[in-house]
């Protein structure tokens, strides 16, 4: 394991490596098969050329008594056999190259690299532990993310969603520290209304509703951490009557 939490990383940087001895052995075996198939191809090509020369010589003789019909048939059989061996050797070469390519792919997958640039949030594996492609637990091996800037996902109950002023700034504060308020910049509203999952444990809270999720970008502030719950205040949209009254 080559990374630790809170470390910044670049795209393509190695995060951890899995034991690759078995795959390297398969790759070495496939490469040996490639060399064997190429040697067999050269041997078959030489045999084919020799058989072709012998066959051409047998067919080119003017005196029928100089070569028998059986010798011509043997020459033809030797030529055809050499051609068949060449075809089989080429097929074996392709199969060995396919095995080598598959082993190289598996070998590359055993070195896990970062798909994005960002920050390591959690490392849930240790050197020497067993890992499998399907995963050995419900949590990811390494959690990472882009934390500059931090974003907050605000859930708005569907019965309150029509009152929200989409695009306005939001006042955000850490849970339990209402005095530490910052202004968050609106990023987008998710197009899909989803069931409510984040609970505030309030006695008046309804859980049988769906929510509109709004994404806001937080300014650089030390009081916010990834995964932290926050409280947010979003201005309500003014209706036409209220706007007309305000203009008067």
PDB file of N, CA and C in Angstrom, residues 46-56 75-76 78-80 82:
ATOM      1  N   UNK A  46      10.782 -24.245 -43.596  1.00  0.00           N
ATOM      2  CA  UNK A  46      11.920 -24.901 -44.244  1.00  0.00           C
ATOM      3  C   UNK A  46      11.504 -26.232 -44.856  1.00  0.00           C
ATOM      4  N   UNK A  47      10.721 -26.998 -44.102  1.00  0.00           N
ATOM      5  CA  UNK A  47      10.260 -28.284 -44.619  1.00  0.00           C
ATOM      6  C   UNK A  47       9.366 -28.100 -45.838  1.00  0.00           C
ATOM      7  N   UNK A  48       8.553 -27.062 -45.806  1.00  0.00           N
ATOM      8  CA  UNK A  48       7.662 -26.810 -46.939  1.00  0.00           C
ATOM      9  C   UNK A  48       8.456 -26.416 -48.183  1.00  0.00           C
ATOM     10  N   UNK A  49       9.458 -25.578 -48.000  1.00  0.00           N
ATOM     11  CA  UNK A  49      10.287 -25.174 -49.134  1.00  0.00           C
ATOM     12  C   UNK A  49      11.037 -26.370 -49.716  1.00  0.00           C
ATOM     13  N   UNK A  50      11.579 -27.226 -48.831  1.00  0.00           N
ATOM     14  CA  UNK A  50      12.293 -28.417 -49.305  1.00  0.00           C
ATOM     15  C   UNK A  50      11.346 -29.351 -50.043  1.00  0.00           C
ATOM     16  N   UNK A  51      10.167 -29.564 -49.486  1.00  0.00           N
ATOM     17  CA  UNK A  51       9.191 -30.442 -50.135  1.00  0.00           C
ATOM     18  C   UNK A  51       8.738 -29.871 -51.468  1.00  0.00           C
ATOM     19  N   UNK A  52       8.591 -28.545 -51.525  1.00  0.00           N
ATOM     20  CA  UNK A  52       8.173 -27.930 -52.789  1.00  0.00           C
ATOM     21  C   UNK A  52       9.249 -28.095 -53.859  1.00  0.00           C
ATOM     22  N   UNK A  53      10.511 -27.906 -53.468  1.00  0.00           N
ATOM     23  CA  UNK A  53      11.601 -28.110 -54.421  1.00  0.00           C
ATOM     24  C   UNK A  53      11.646 -29.559 -54.912  1.00  0.00           C
ATOM     25  N   UNK A  54      11.480 -30.503 -53.988  1.00  0.00           N
ATOM     26  CA  UNK A  54      11.484 -31.907 -54.358  1.00  0.00           C
ATOM     27  C   UNK A  54      10.307 -32.235 -55.280  1.00  0.00           C
ATOM     28  N   UNK A  55       9.145 -31.657 -54.962  1.00  0.00           N
ATOM     29  CA  UNK A  55       7.973 -31.905 -55.795  1.00  0.00           C
ATOM     30  C   UNK A  55       8.150 -31.302 -57.181  1.00  0.00           C
ATOM     31  N   UNK A  56       8.678 -30.076 -57.256  1.00  0.00           N
ATOM     32  CA  UNK A  56       8.910 -29.449 -58.565  1.00  0.00           C
ATOM     33  C   UNK A  56       9.930 -30.234 -59.376  1.00  0.00           C
ATOM     34  N   UNK A  75       6.252 -36.992 -52.552  1.00  0.00           N
ATOM     35  CA  UNK A  75       6.668 -35.593 -52.554  1.00  0.00           C
ATOM     36  C   UNK A  75       5.474 -34.666 -52.322  1.00  0.00           C
ATOM     37  N   UNK A  76       4.358 -34.977 -52.963  1.00  0.00           N
ATOM     38  CA  UNK A  76       3.144 -34.184 -52.745  1.00  0.00           C
ATOM     39  C   UNK A  76       2.673 -34.293 -51.296  1.00  0.00           C
ATOM     40  N   UNK A  78       4.548 -34.927 -48.655  1.00  0.00           N
ATOM     41  CA  UNK A  78       5.481 -34.192 -47.805  1.00  0.00           C
ATOM     42  C   UNK A  78       5.214 -32.693 -47.865  1.00  0.00           C
ATOM     43  N   UNK A  79       4.883 -32.202 -49.061  1.00  0.00           N
ATOM     44  CA  UNK A  79       4.585 -30.776 -49.215  1.00  0.00           C
ATOM     45  C   UNK A  79       3.308 -30.401 -48.470  1.00  0.00           C
ATOM     46  N   UNK A  80       2.275 -31.203 -48.607  1.00  0.00           N
ATOM     47  CA  UNK A  80       1.013 -30.932 -47.917  1.00  0.00           C
ATOM     48  C   UNK A  80       1.163 -31.042 -46.399  1.00  0.00           C
ATOM     49  N   UNK A  82       3.906 -30.467 -44.685  1.00  0.00           N
ATOM     50  CA  UNK A  82       4.646 -29.287 -44.233  1.00  0.00           C
ATOM     51  C   UNK A  82       3.731 -28.070 -44.185  1.00  0.00           C
TER      52      UNK A  82
END
